[in-house]
Short mmCIF file of C-alpha atoms in Angstrom, two decimals:
data_model
loop_
_atom_site.label_atom_id
_atom_site.label_comp_id
_atom_site.label_asym_id
_atom_site.label_seq_id
_atom_site.Cartn_x
_atom_site.Cartn_y
_atom_site.Cartn_z
CA MET A 1307 195.04 38.78 -88.48
CA ILE A 1308 197.57 36.64 -86.59
CA THR A 1309 201.14 37.59 -87.38
CA ILE A 1310 204.51 36.29 -86.29
CA LYS A 1311 204.95 39.50 -84.33
CA SER A 1312 201.69 38.99 -82.40
CA ILE A 1313 202.56 35.34 -81.65
CA ALA A 1314 205.97 36.41 -80.37
CA ALA A 1315 204.38 39.08 -78.19
CA THR A 1316 201.91 36.56 -76.71
CA PHE A 1317 204.70 34.04 -76.07
CA LYS A 1318 206.83 36.71 -74.43
CA LYS A 1319 203.91 37.70 -72.21
CA LYS A 1320 203.35 34.09 -71.12
CA ILE A 1321 207.05 33.63 -70.36
CA SER A 1322 207.04 36.86 -68.37
CA MET A 1323 204.01 35.75 -66.35
CA LYS A 1324 205.60 32.35 -65.74
CA TRP A 1325 208.79 33.92 -64.41
CA LYS A 1326 206.82 36.27 -62.21
CA SER A 1327 204.94 33.28 -60.80
CA LEU A 1328 208.16 31.34 -60.17
CA ILE A 1329 209.79 34.33 -58.50
CA PHE A 1330 206.73 34.87 -56.30
CA THR A 1331 206.64 31.18 -55.31
CA ALA A 1332 210.35 31.23 -54.46
CA PHE A 1333 209.86 34.39 -52.40
CA VAL A 1334 206.99 32.85 -50.43
CA PHE A 1335 209.05 29.69 -49.76
CA LEU A 1336 212.04 31.72 -48.63
CA LEU A 1337 209.87 33.88 -46.38
CA SER A 1338 208.13 30.89 -44.79
CA SER A 1339 211.48 29.12 -44.25
CA THR A 1340 212.90 32.23 -42.60
CA VAL A 1341 209.86 32.61 -40.34
CA PHE A 1342 210.06 28.91 -39.35
CA SER A 1343 213.79 29.22 -38.61
CA GLN A 1344 213.23 32.32 -36.51
CA SER A 1345 210.39 30.56 -34.66
CA VAL A 1346 212.64 27.59 -33.80
CA GLU A 1347 215.42 29.92 -32.66
CA THR A 1348 212.94 31.84 -30.49
CA VAL A 1349 211.73 28.63 -28.81
CA SER A 1350 215.33 27.56 -28.16
CA ALA A 1351 216.29 30.95 -26.71
CA SER A 1352 213.17 31.01 -24.53
CA ARG A 1353 213.83 27.49 -23.23
CA LYS A 1354 217.40 28.38 -22.24
CA ALA A 1355 216.38 31.70 -20.70
CA ASN A 1356 213.79 29.96 -18.49
CA LEU A 1357 216.35 27.36 -17.39
CA LYS A 1358 218.93 30.03 -16.56
CA ASN A 1359 216.38 31.92 -14.46
CA GLN A 1360 215.45 28.75 -12.60
CA LEU A 1361 219.11 27.92 -11.94
CA ASP A 1362 219.81 31.49 -10.84
CA TYR A 1363 217.13 31.00 -8.20
CA ARG A 1364 218.03 27.49 -7.03
CA TYR A 1365 221.78 27.06 -7.48
CA LYS A 1366 224.07 28.94 -5.11
CA GLY A 1367 225.89 31.50 -7.25
CA GLY A 1368 223.42 31.07 -10.09
CA PHE A 1369 223.67 29.60 -13.57
CA TYR A 1370 227.18 30.84 -14.36
CA SER A 1371 228.60 29.24 -11.21
CA LEU A 1372 227.09 25.90 -12.22
CA GLU A 1373 228.39 26.34 -15.77
CA LYS A 1374 231.89 27.01 -14.43
CA LYS A 1375 231.73 23.87 -12.28
CA PHE A 1376 230.51 21.89 -15.30
CA ASN A 1377 233.40 23.10 -17.48
CA ASN A 1378 235.93 22.26 -14.77
CA MET A 1379 234.56 18.85 -13.87
CA VAL A 1380 232.93 17.19 -16.90
CA THR A 1381 235.28 15.58 -19.43
CA TYR A 1382 234.57 13.91 -22.75
CA PRO A 1383 234.88 10.13 -22.32
CA ASP A 1384 237.64 8.85 -24.64
CA PHE A 1385 235.54 5.87 -25.71
CA ALA A 1386 232.80 8.23 -26.92
CA ARG A 1387 235.21 10.66 -28.55
CA MET A 1388 237.14 7.98 -30.46
CA ASN A 1389 233.85 6.61 -31.81
CA CYS A 1390 232.60 10.09 -32.82
CA ILE A 1391 229.68 9.81 -30.40
CA MET A 1392 228.22 13.27 -30.05
CA GLY A 1393 224.87 14.91 -29.49
CA ILE A 1394 222.56 16.46 -26.93
CA VAL A 1395 221.65 14.62 -23.75
CA VAL A 1396 218.31 15.85 -22.44
CA LEU A 1397 218.76 15.28 -18.72
CA SER A 1398 215.89 15.44 -16.25
CA LEU A 1399 216.69 16.22 -12.65
CA VAL A 1400 214.86 16.82 -9.39
CA VAL A 1401 216.46 19.00 -6.73
CA ASP A 1402 214.11 18.87 -3.76
CA CYS A 1403 213.42 21.93 -1.64
CA GLU A 1404 216.06 20.79 0.84
CA GLY A 1405 218.66 21.09 -1.92
CA VAL A 1406 219.26 17.39 -2.57
CA PRO A 1407 219.65 16.32 -6.26
CA ARG A 1408 217.90 13.06 -7.12
CA GLU A 1409 216.02 11.28 -9.92
CA ILE A 1410 218.78 11.99 -12.44
CA LYS A 1411 217.59 10.52 -15.74
CA MET A 1412 218.59 10.78 -19.40
CA LYS A 1413 215.56 11.38 -21.63
CA THR A 1414 217.91 11.12 -24.61
CA ALA A 1415 221.09 9.19 -23.86
CA LEU A 1416 224.35 8.93 -25.80
CA GLY A 1417 225.95 6.17 -23.74
CA TYR A 1418 229.67 5.43 -24.11
CA GLY A 1419 230.38 6.81 -20.63
CA THR A 1420 228.55 10.12 -21.05
CA ASN A 1421 225.63 9.08 -18.84
CA GLU A 1422 227.96 8.26 -15.95
CA GLU A 1423 229.89 11.50 -16.46
CA LEU A 1424 226.73 13.61 -16.11
CA THR A 1425 225.28 11.56 -13.25
CA ASN A 1426 228.50 11.96 -11.27
CA PHE A 1427 228.54 15.70 -11.95
CA PHE A 1428 225.04 16.44 -10.70
CA THR A 1429 225.43 14.09 -7.73
CA ALA A 1430 228.51 16.13 -6.77
CA THR A 1431 226.41 19.31 -6.55
CA GLN A 1432 224.70 18.16 -3.35
CA GLY A 1433 224.86 20.93 -0.75
CA GLU A 1434 225.24 23.62 -3.40
CA TRP A 1435 221.55 24.35 -3.95
CA ASN A 1436 219.34 26.95 -2.31
CA LYS A 1437 216.33 25.70 -0.39
CA CYS A 1438 212.85 26.50 -1.67
CA THR A 1439 209.23 26.51 -0.51
CA ASP A 1440 207.49 25.62 -3.79
CA ASP A 1441 207.88 22.30 -5.61
CA LYS A 1442 207.48 23.98 -9.01
CA TYR A 1443 211.14 25.04 -8.72
CA THR A 1444 212.41 21.50 -8.13
CA ARG A 1445 212.24 19.97 -11.62
CA PHE A 1446 214.76 20.63 -14.36
CA GLU A 1447 215.13 19.42 -17.94
CA ILE A 1448 218.60 20.39 -19.11
CA PRO A 1449 219.97 19.91 -22.66
CA ILE A 1450 223.70 19.11 -22.45
CA GLN A 1451 225.82 18.73 -25.57
CA PHE A 1452 228.87 16.59 -26.19
CA PHE A 1453 230.54 18.17 -29.21
CA ILE A 1454 233.68 17.19 -31.12
CA GLU A 1455 235.60 20.15 -32.51
CA GLY A 1456 235.49 20.73 -36.25
CA THR A 1457 232.16 18.95 -36.76
CA GLU A 1458 229.23 20.81 -38.32
CA THR A 1459 226.16 20.34 -36.13
CA ASN A 1460 223.51 22.36 -34.31
CA ARG A 1461 225.02 24.17 -31.32
CA GLU A 1462 222.12 26.43 -30.40
CA ASP A 1463 219.96 24.26 -28.15
CA ALA A 1464 222.31 23.08 -25.39
CA LEU A 1465 222.61 24.87 -22.06
CA PHE A 1466 225.98 23.29 -21.28
CA ILE A 1467 228.55 22.09 -23.83
CA CYS A 1468 231.37 19.62 -23.29
CA GLU A 1469 233.78 19.96 -26.21
CA GLY A 1470 236.24 17.23 -27.11
CA GLU A 1471 239.25 17.22 -29.40
CA MET A 1472 238.92 15.59 -32.79
CA PRO A 1473 240.16 11.98 -32.72
CA GLY A 1474 242.71 10.76 -35.26
CA HIS A 1475 239.99 10.75 -37.94
CA THR A 1476 237.26 13.13 -39.10
CA CYS A 1477 233.78 12.74 -37.62
CA ASN A 1478 230.83 13.00 -40.01
CA ASP A 1479 228.83 16.24 -40.10
CA ASP A 1480 225.03 16.30 -39.79
CA ASN A 1481 224.70 16.81 -43.57
CA TYR A 1482 226.38 13.45 -44.17
CA TYR A 1483 223.60 11.65 -42.29
CA LEU A 1484 220.88 13.89 -43.72
CA LYS A 1485 221.87 12.90 -47.27
CA LYS A 1486 221.78 9.24 -46.23
CA VAL A 1487 218.27 9.73 -44.82
CA ASN A 1488 216.96 11.47 -47.95
CA ASN A 1489 218.44 8.81 -50.24
CA SER A 1490 216.91 6.01 -48.18
CA LEU A 1491 213.48 7.68 -48.07
CA GLU A 1492 213.55 8.23 -51.85
CA LYS A 1493 214.27 4.52 -52.32
CA GLY A 1494 211.52 3.56 -49.88
CA ASN A 1495 213.98 1.99 -47.43
CA GLY A 1496 212.51 2.95 -44.06
CA LYS A 1497 214.77 0.70 -42.00
CA ARG A 1498 217.95 2.23 -43.41
CA ALA A 1499 216.55 5.75 -43.08
CA LEU A 1500 215.73 5.16 -39.40
CA LYS A 1501 219.33 4.19 -38.66
CA HIS A 1502 220.57 7.61 -39.77
CA ILE A 1503 217.59 9.61 -38.47
CA ASN A 1504 218.20 8.26 -34.98
CA ILE A 1505 221.78 9.58 -35.14
CA LEU A 1506 220.49 13.00 -36.22
CA LEU A 1507 217.89 13.04 -33.44
CA LEU A 1508 220.57 12.30 -30.86
CA ARG A 1509 222.49 15.30 -32.18
CA ASP A 1510 219.45 17.55 -32.48
CA PRO A 1511 216.52 16.12 -30.45
CA TYR A 1512 214.32 19.23 -30.76
CA ASN A 1513 214.50 19.28 -34.59
CA LEU A 1514 210.92 19.07 -35.91
CA THR A 1515 212.06 18.21 -39.45
CA TYR A 1516 213.96 15.16 -38.19
CA GLN A 1517 210.93 14.10 -36.16
CA GLU A 1518 208.75 14.24 -39.29
CA MET A 1519 211.35 12.25 -41.24
CA LYS A 1520 211.26 9.57 -38.56
CA LYS A 1521 207.47 9.31 -38.97
CA GLN A 1522 207.94 8.85 -42.73
CA ALA A 1523 210.56 6.15 -42.19
CA LEU A 1524 208.37 4.30 -39.68
CA ALA A 1525 205.43 4.44 -42.10
CA LEU A 1526 207.60 2.92 -44.85
CA GLU A 1527 208.80 0.19 -42.50
CA ASN A 1528 205.21 -0.73 -41.58
CA GLU A 1529 204.00 -0.98 -45.18
#
């Protein structure tokens, strides 16, 4: 015989199972997100450690001597700072086994005077490199960040950081552009999404999530 009590018990059991399922799903999502975050952090730490070891071998005085020279010599171009231009320049560089820096290129470039600032810096290091006998120690890919104080952005990936004072106005955080991207993607506006994704990728070029978002935006634009 079906009673109100038995119906209530069945309903309670279903609700309990539903909550258990939701809690389990949330736990799995949280765990996977944590693992992904740790994986990204590990890759970043490994990349920087390898670069430091290479610079310790090639640059006279090692990585920290080059970092000190960078901090003393590189300044934030006012034109870039006033326009809130910030991000990570991935700079490729060849220092031949005779110790001569050449082939200085920006794989990701910010412009606004930052390219010239970095080119001048590495050109000025001529004569400060140890000689080598193996070409595998001649190529470098160095992430260098131009960061404006008080702005929320990723600061984990850069090997060198040039920090500038905040201009007379507040610069937008990464979350500002991320919200713009998500809104544009939801509305199917790939062109508008790309505009903001490209800003995020300049700030965080190794970010796999941003790279996937760019693919989505390009797909929308080509529809």
